[in-house]
Amino acid sequence: MSKRSARSRRAGLKAGLPPGTPVYTGQAPERDPVISALEIRPDDLVEHAHLSPARCREFVRPGALTWIIVDGLHRPEKIQQLGECFGLHPLVIEDILNVAQRPKVEDYGEYLFLVARKLTLDEASGRVVSEQVSLVLGHDYVISFHETHPVLLDGLRERFRAAQAQVRTKGSDYLAYRVLDTIVDNYFLIADQLSDSVQQLEDEILNHPAREAMAALLGVRTSLIELRRAVWPLREVVGWLEKGGSDLIDAAERPYFRDLYDHAVQIMDVVENQRDLVASVHDLYLNSVSLRLNEVMKVLTVIATIFMPLTFIVGVYGMNFEHMPELGWKYGYAVVWGVILMIAALMLVWFRRKRWI
Amino acid sequence: MSKRSARSRRAGLKAGLPPGTPVYTGQAPERDPVISALEIRPDDLVEHAHLSPARCREFVRPGALTWIIVDGLHRPEKIQQLGECFGLHPLVIEDILNVAQRPKVEDYGEYLFLVARKLTLDEASGRVVSEQVSLVLGHDYVISFHETHPVLLDGLRERFRAAQAQVRTKGSDYLAYRVLDTIVDNYFLIADQLSDSVQQLEDEILNHPAREAMAALLGVRTSLIELRRAVWPLREVVGWLEKGGSDLIDAAERPYFRDLYDHAVQIMDVVENQRDLVASVHDLYLNSVSLRLNEVMKVLTVIATIFMPLTFIVGVYGMNFEHMPELGWKYGYAVVWGVILMIAALMLVWFRRKRWI
Amino acid sequence: MSKRSARSRRAGLKAGLPPGTPVYTGQAPERDPVISALEIRPDDLVEHAHLSPARCREFVRPGALTWIIVDGLHRPEKIQQLGECFGLHPLVIEDILNVAQRPKVEDYGEYLFLVARKLTLDEASGRVVSEQVSLVLGHDYVISFHETHPVLLDGLRERFRAAQAQVRTKGSDYLAYRVLDTIVDNYFLIADQLSDSVQQLEDEILNHPAREAMAALLGVRTSLIELRRAVWPLREVVGWLEKGGSDLIDAAERPYFRDLYDHAVQIMDVVENQRDLVASVHDLYLNSVSLRLNEVMKVLTVIATIFMPLTFIVGVYGMNFEHMPELGWKYGYAVVWGVILMIAALMLVWFRRKRWI
Amino acid sequence: MSKRSARSRRAGLKAGLPPGTPVYTGQAPERDPVISALEIRPDDLVEHAHLSPARCREFVRPGALTWIIVDGLHRPEKIQQLGECFGLHPLVIEDILNVAQRPKVEDYGEYLFLVARKLTLDEASGRVVSEQVSLVLGHDYVISFHETHPVLLDGLRERFRAAQAQVRTKGSDYLAYRVLDTIVDNYFLIADQLSDSVQQLEDEILNHPAREAMAALLGVRTSLIELRRAVWPLREVVGWLEKGGSDLIDAAERPYFRDLYDHAVQIMDVVENQRDLVASVHDLYLNSVSLRLNEVMKVLTVIATIFMPLTFIVGVYGMNFEHMPELGWKYGYAVVWGVILMIAALMLVWFRRKRWI
Amino acid sequence: MSKRSARSRRAGLKAGLPPGTPVYTGQAPERDPVISALEIRPDDLVEHAHLSPARCREFVRPGALTWIIVDGLHRPEKIQQLGECFGLHPLVIEDILNVAQRPKVEDYGEYLFLVARKLTLDEASGRVVSEQVSLVLGHDYVISFHETHPVLLDGLRERFRAAQAQVRTKGSDYLAYRVLDTIVDNYFLIADQLSDSVQQLEDEILNHPAREAMAALLGVRTSLIELRRAVWPLREVVGWLEKGGSDLIDAAERPYFRDLYDHAVQIMDVVENQRDLVASVHDLYLNSVSLRLNEVMKVLTVIATIFMPLTFIVGVYGMNFEHMPELGWKYGYAVVWGVILMIAALMLVWFRRKRWI
């Protein structure tokens, strides 16, 4: 929960600053941004690391596709410098740094500005941690901005290195698609982990309804909402791209975006399903608690109903009246025991018929 | 539940692979795909079985309608080979194999790609098992892909064998309609079985609210959601076909698709109804539990309220004070009994008036 | 509930039959269909009863309006014969016989096919029974199909007999309007009866919350859903007619359809209202149950809290220690009684202040 | 509740009558309708009372605006006569008399037919009573129909008498606006009264949750629904007028209708708010009840847990065994008291630590 | 709550007054409005304070942007005078004074009329207080009306004083954007404070579920609704401006409005999230209460189940029958103790296995 509230808090801290002021609002650990560039050409692939922001523009050359990866956002001035090289609107720079954006796409003519959210499941707390990935998609280049090291994309980079020439001839739209696809595929993993948690909690709750399970269930519910918040607007973004919203997306690549759209819809489906299941498990829990109460009360009632009359009877013959004829009878004691056993037996029969025991 | 989570898990396993890689993600038991072809001509009907994927294309001839049935998806390379013969887009192949698709239709100009979901009710667990049926609808042919042997369609095949010439003159659109119709008609059976379960659970719960009934109710609820997930998007698919979304659907066949659309809406109606009923039965259950608690508590209270004062009274005369005049009275004991009976009687009258007993 | 599930069951039984096969799926008692025709002319009105389906077409003559009433659907072949005379599409015949249709309108150019649902409240079970009324609206004729004898329409027929010439000059659109209007007006009666039931249950529940009332409430809720299912799609049908969806509806008659549309909206309003009220009464019931539990527990607690300490005190002086000085005191017994009464009084004051008694 | 169900009941009673039959379906006390006319001219204002319906038309003269007020609807024939003078459609007459209409506007070319609902809060029952106000808006005249004496409009009439020439030059559209505005302004008063009730109930429930408060809350909830039912469709009506749906509304007057629209939206807002609040108060109530139960049970448990062991101990020394060494000890009695006090003290400490006392 | 109901109450008080009558309906403490003007020119910035409303118009000169700030609305006649100078429609004046408006924009051609709501969190009650800010946006001027001193805007004014020439060359649209942006940024702060409260309440409730926490939760819920009511319609307003609804908004400034739109959506997101969380915490609370009841009842049942049989046993040997052989046995007393201890031990084992202790 701290994560989510933190996101808006940072946004809140900015209140009062003039719009367009670049301030990093995320929570990634402090470190210097590392900027690298990947020149993808049909015949080869050149990598440049630790670039200065001012020189990045040089690596964008006609006939090649350049992928600039900005890993870390702690030096707003660097991001700003990079943005100026590529002629980005001040509000784009601001949105890259203010990492509480919802997934969105903005068309600035020359380039598209895309925001998506990368999710990780924090093992310790069992909650989803959300991070912003911003993409600037120009004609010959893609710039991707990451709060932390983009582990997910390492695989993608590797594949470009190893890929056949064919893939390397694709344009920046295909590269953007691959980045988004990697992010969305990761949502499936998260969804699976959450779904496993729900199932585990269902079993736990059926066996022993405890407060901890409830808190864990609340955690899963919160994570599912976080997942939905990442996917739902992304679906619209991808839909817009697929429907030919921008000239930067080639018609030939649209089936890929349609596929991505389908994936987003599928995740939404899983999320809605899981939310429904969480609600069901919650109901199950409440039922368990109240059935258990019923059971406890039945035990109490059975015990009390049997022993209260008996205690009364023995109390009667514990009275000290001088004139109590039964006390002198020879078989008085035995008769009392008989009465006691009979009452107990009748009670037990009655409870059995009421299906209480 | 395992089914549903498995579906997204497989999708998750694919995370990282380049898009378009064909991997079968379903859970059908391992076996070799069997490909057969049905040449439907006005005057005769030829069947070919155990075809090699590369030769399938040969059976598609002008003037006839060929139905190619792919039974089993465990050899991705075979599906891929078949797809290449028919010029299918790599993403279509991928979607055929990645059997977690929602029902959808995609127009690739030359052919339509349709996905529907076949449902079976697993008798043992009482839960719905969902399987993907993919259709490729070309001008002279229909290819249907099935995870397990398409039992439902055997009847349909039989009917084509037996049919009058008239039916055999219809095009691929009519065949696709018949396949979808068979799948949708089966939904009615499932809906009926679920609806029977709900009614049975309602009776059970009214008689004896137990934890097992709750779990079963949860199962029905999950199955209804699964059914809705299969029908809801299919409705849109059929609606799109009916509204003339594609040239491959002849205007003359549209009333059939409208009929199919109506069926889908009808099932949605039944599903919504049953979900409402499940919620009602759930409420009924909770009410039963709390009424039962009330009843238990009333018994306890009646018993305690009657015997506690009486036990106190007999306790008083069990005290060993030397100076207790009542103990020496001749009718002391009888008077105490009188008091005891009177108190008990008054209590009973009071409870009767409160309608507790 | 049996009714609803039965409806889809019949539909289910049809699974596997080729589409367009006419099978009656309703539950009306078996009997022979009676076909009658009403020739409505400005100057006179001729009635023909017990017609053979093949001859019906003869009664449709230019310059007159013919109303053909088919009472009973148990001989599919008769309906089919009739349909063929009027050139109805096979799917129309199928829909007439498969009486689980939602209200709808279909435009076949030459004629309109309308489905509405007639509701009756079964006195015994308190549940709504739904029956399909199908209308075929041609230029000079209206054919209405009924599962059971159309009691509602007898009045309408009577009125046509008695009507002034003016009404008799109206077209088939006006007749169809009158039939639908009669069906919709009947919904108001049903809504009133349901609303009376809710009010009665509210009173009952406030006085004595019992399981039977809950079950009855569930019945009303189910009936309201059934009513909504009949009205909601009918509203759309009427709206389409009113907006001039078909040439068969004369612009001059549209205000009547608008009026009908308003009525449908009004019923929806009443239904939503009643559903809200049912939910409120359900809440009231739950509150009653839990307040009652509270009351029971207070009585138990008051009794136990007063008598447990007292029983302990008298128990103390029932001990048989040799050295218990109080036992020998002259006023020991009196003092104990004093303590007992004081404790009881203090307890009572305390409970009074806590407003428990 | 009686009101609402009565509304549809009357509509139900009409079932079977031919459409267009004028019958008054309201519940206003029986009395003769009073028809009066107000001729509004820039320079003077003439009032005519107790007009016969047939003569009304005479008071509509070019160059003046005539407001005809029909106070009481118990003589359908009078209303019908009036309607015929002004050439109103039979369905309009029917809708004026069938006072269960939802707010709506119908364009008959020559005139607009408007229905709004006037609400009054019945002090005794605390429930909202709804009454229909019908307006016919022609070019030079407005006819308003009221079930009971239009108290609200007396003020409006007064203001027209006193108004400057400028207001009197306005057309019938402005007059209709003023009538609707008066009705809508009154909704604010009702909303305030309901909102006060909610607040009062909130306080009551926090102090002492009783069944009466629940019933009152249910009443407020029902009233809020009634208010919403009056406002929601009216909003659409006004929106249609504002958007220039009819030529009878002058473009210059549209800002007034926009203002009215805003007011309707504002009331909807208040209603939604209050409904949410009612739900919150209901939750608060349920919580109070269950917290109270918890409290009661804690008292019972504390008492039972302390005194049951003690009673057992003193019971032990009340046994009459011949060989019970403790009984002969000198300090036996004192030791038992010591044990008793110690146990009681330990229990109290334990409960204190559990925060039960 | 008093705030909200007060808002509509004032509106209610106006009922009956002719529309367009200017009455201040807010609750700001009584004081004289202070009108000041800020002439913003590229090269300098002139401030005028304590202006008379009639002279304001003089400060609007071509080539400059004038910001007129009206601080306090208690003299309707002053506002009216000001409005007349600028040719504002009487309904605009009325809406400025009737401070219960929802955020909206109205296009009067010459000027836009905008309403937004400024929120403050009242520390004492923890509830959100809402205040109306009205903006009139002309070509060369912006007039902003505030109920209380516009603290938020002081910073903005300061920034204009200090700003570079560039900002000062912007038009009235940019100024209006800055005012709205300041208001929206403040919503983030409120959202954060509410979100902190929820988290705090969550912790509190997990530790000790008390009635106060419930009431506080209800307060947060109410505040979130208030926040939503301020943001939701504002989103539409900003969306309309961004989409070029008015010529007064320059295309070059639209990205700013899009940014504002995104912010509004983000806040909606946070609000929905928090509402969900409030619901979860509420559930948690209910669960805590019922688990606690379970725990209490288990203690009671364990105690009663152990001591009731024991008390019965010792009661048996407290009877005074003359013939009770056990009483004379030498080890009778010891045997009874043995039985007692055995029973107690068995019970404890049984409870342990049931996991009650």
GROMACS .gro file of C-alpha atoms in nm, chain B residues 188-286:
model
   99
  545PHE     CA    1  -2.749  -2.498  -2.340
  546LEU     CA    2  -2.682  -2.845  -2.206
  547ILE     CA    3  -2.413  -2.714  -1.974
  548ALA     CA    4  -2.638  -2.431  -1.859
  549ASP     CA    5  -2.909  -2.684  -1.780
  550GLN     CA    6  -2.676  -2.903  -1.582
  551LEU     CA    7  -2.551  -2.608  -1.382
  552SER     CA    8  -2.904  -2.490  -1.326
  553ASP     CA    9  -2.996  -2.836  -1.195
  554SER     CA   10  -2.701  -2.823  -0.957
  555VAL     CA   11  -2.815  -2.488  -0.822
  556GLN     CA   12  -3.163  -2.619  -0.757
  557GLN     CA   13  -3.029  -2.928  -0.585
  558LEU     CA   14  -2.802  -2.715  -0.368
  559GLU     CA   15  -3.094  -2.489  -0.281
  560ASP     CA   16  -3.287  -2.787  -0.147
  561GLU     CA   17  -2.983  -2.922   0.037
  562ILE     CA   18  -2.910  -2.589   0.200
  563LEU     CA   19  -3.266  -2.534   0.316
  564ASN     CA   20  -3.253  -2.870   0.492
  565HIS     CA   21  -2.905  -2.870   0.633
  566PRO     CA   22  -2.660  -2.585   0.572
  567ALA     CA   23  -2.316  -2.746   0.550
  568ARG     CA   24  -1.977  -2.634   0.440
  569GLU     CA   25  -1.973  -2.877   0.147
  570ALA     CA   26  -2.279  -2.716  -0.011
  571MET     CA   27  -2.105  -2.380   0.007
  572ALA     CA   28  -1.800  -2.517  -0.171
  573ALA     CA   29  -2.022  -2.674  -0.436
  574LEU     CA   30  -2.202  -2.344  -0.480
  575LEU     CA   31  -1.867  -2.175  -0.531
  576GLY     CA   32  -1.791  -2.435  -0.797
  577VAL     CA   33  -2.115  -2.361  -0.983
  578ARG     CA   34  -2.043  -1.992  -0.964
  579THR     CA   35  -1.700  -2.045  -1.115
  580SER     CA   36  -1.849  -2.260  -1.391
  581LEU     CA   37  -2.108  -1.996  -1.472
  582ILE     CA   38  -1.832  -1.740  -1.508
  583GLU     CA   39  -1.646  -1.977  -1.739
  584LEU     CA   40  -1.963  -2.019  -1.945
  585ARG     CA   41  -2.011  -1.645  -1.965
  586ARG     CA   42  -1.651  -1.599  -2.072
  587ALA     CA   43  -1.713  -1.840  -2.358
  588VAL     CA   44  -2.045  -1.690  -2.470
  589TRP     CA   45  -2.004  -1.319  -2.422
  590PRO     CA   46  -1.723  -1.259  -2.675
  591LEU     CA   47  -1.870  -1.520  -2.910
  592ARG     CA   48  -2.185  -1.312  -2.923
  593GLU     CA   49  -1.982  -1.021  -3.056
  594VAL     CA   50  -1.808  -1.243  -3.308
  595VAL     CA   51  -2.139  -1.374  -3.441
  596GLY     CA   52  -2.286  -1.025  -3.439
  597TRP     CA   53  -1.999  -0.902  -3.652
  598LEU     CA   54  -2.046  -1.186  -3.900
  599GLU     CA   55  -2.421  -1.127  -3.912
  600LYS     CA   56  -2.381  -0.756  -3.978
  601GLY     CA   57  -2.186  -0.840  -4.291
  602GLY     CA   58  -1.840  -0.776  -4.154
  603SER     CA   59  -1.686  -1.004  -4.415
  604ASP     CA   60  -1.747  -1.084  -4.781
  605LEU     CA   61  -1.691  -1.449  -4.701
  606ILE     CA   62  -2.034  -1.459  -4.536
  607ASP     CA   63  -2.307  -1.467  -4.796
  608ALA     CA   64  -2.603  -1.237  -4.730
  609ALA     CA   65  -2.834  -1.536  -4.773
  610GLU     CA   66  -2.677  -1.707  -4.473
  611ARG     CA   67  -2.708  -1.410  -4.243
  612PRO     CA   68  -3.041  -1.514  -4.091
  613TYR     CA   69  -2.861  -1.823  -3.962
  614PHE     CA   70  -2.601  -1.609  -3.793
  615ARG     CA   71  -2.874  -1.385  -3.653
  616ASP     CA   72  -3.033  -1.698  -3.510
  617LEU     CA   73  -2.699  -1.797  -3.360
  618TYR     CA   74  -2.667  -1.449  -3.215
  619ASP     CA   75  -3.008  -1.485  -3.053
  620HIS     CA   76  -2.900  -1.817  -2.903
  621ALA     CA   77  -2.589  -1.660  -2.756
  622VAL     CA   78  -2.799  -1.381  -2.603
  623GLN     CA   79  -3.038  -1.639  -2.463
  624ILE     CA   80  -2.754  -1.826  -2.294
  625MET     CA   81  -2.619  -1.502  -2.150
  626ASP     CA   82  -2.967  -1.449  -2.012
  627VAL     CA   83  -2.972  -1.793  -1.852
  628VAL     CA   84  -2.624  -1.740  -1.711
  629GLU     CA   85  -2.713  -1.405  -1.558
  630ASN     CA   86  -3.024  -1.559  -1.414
  631GLN     CA   87  -2.836  -1.846  -1.263
  632ARG     CA   88  -2.574  -1.615  -1.118
  633ASP     CA   89  -2.849  -1.418  -0.954
  634LEU     CA   90  -2.996  -1.741  -0.824
  635VAL     CA   91  -2.659  -1.854  -0.690
  636ALA     CA   92  -2.636  -1.525  -0.502
  637SER     CA   93  -2.986  -1.582  -0.365
  638VAL     CA   94  -2.903  -1.933  -0.253
  639HIS     CA   95  -2.591  -1.800  -0.090
  640ASP     CA   96  -2.803  -1.549   0.100
  641LEU     CA   97  -3.041  -1.826   0.193
  642TYR     CA   98  -2.751  -2.023   0.330
  643LEU     CA   99  -2.626  -1.735   0.541
   0.00000   0.00000   0.00000
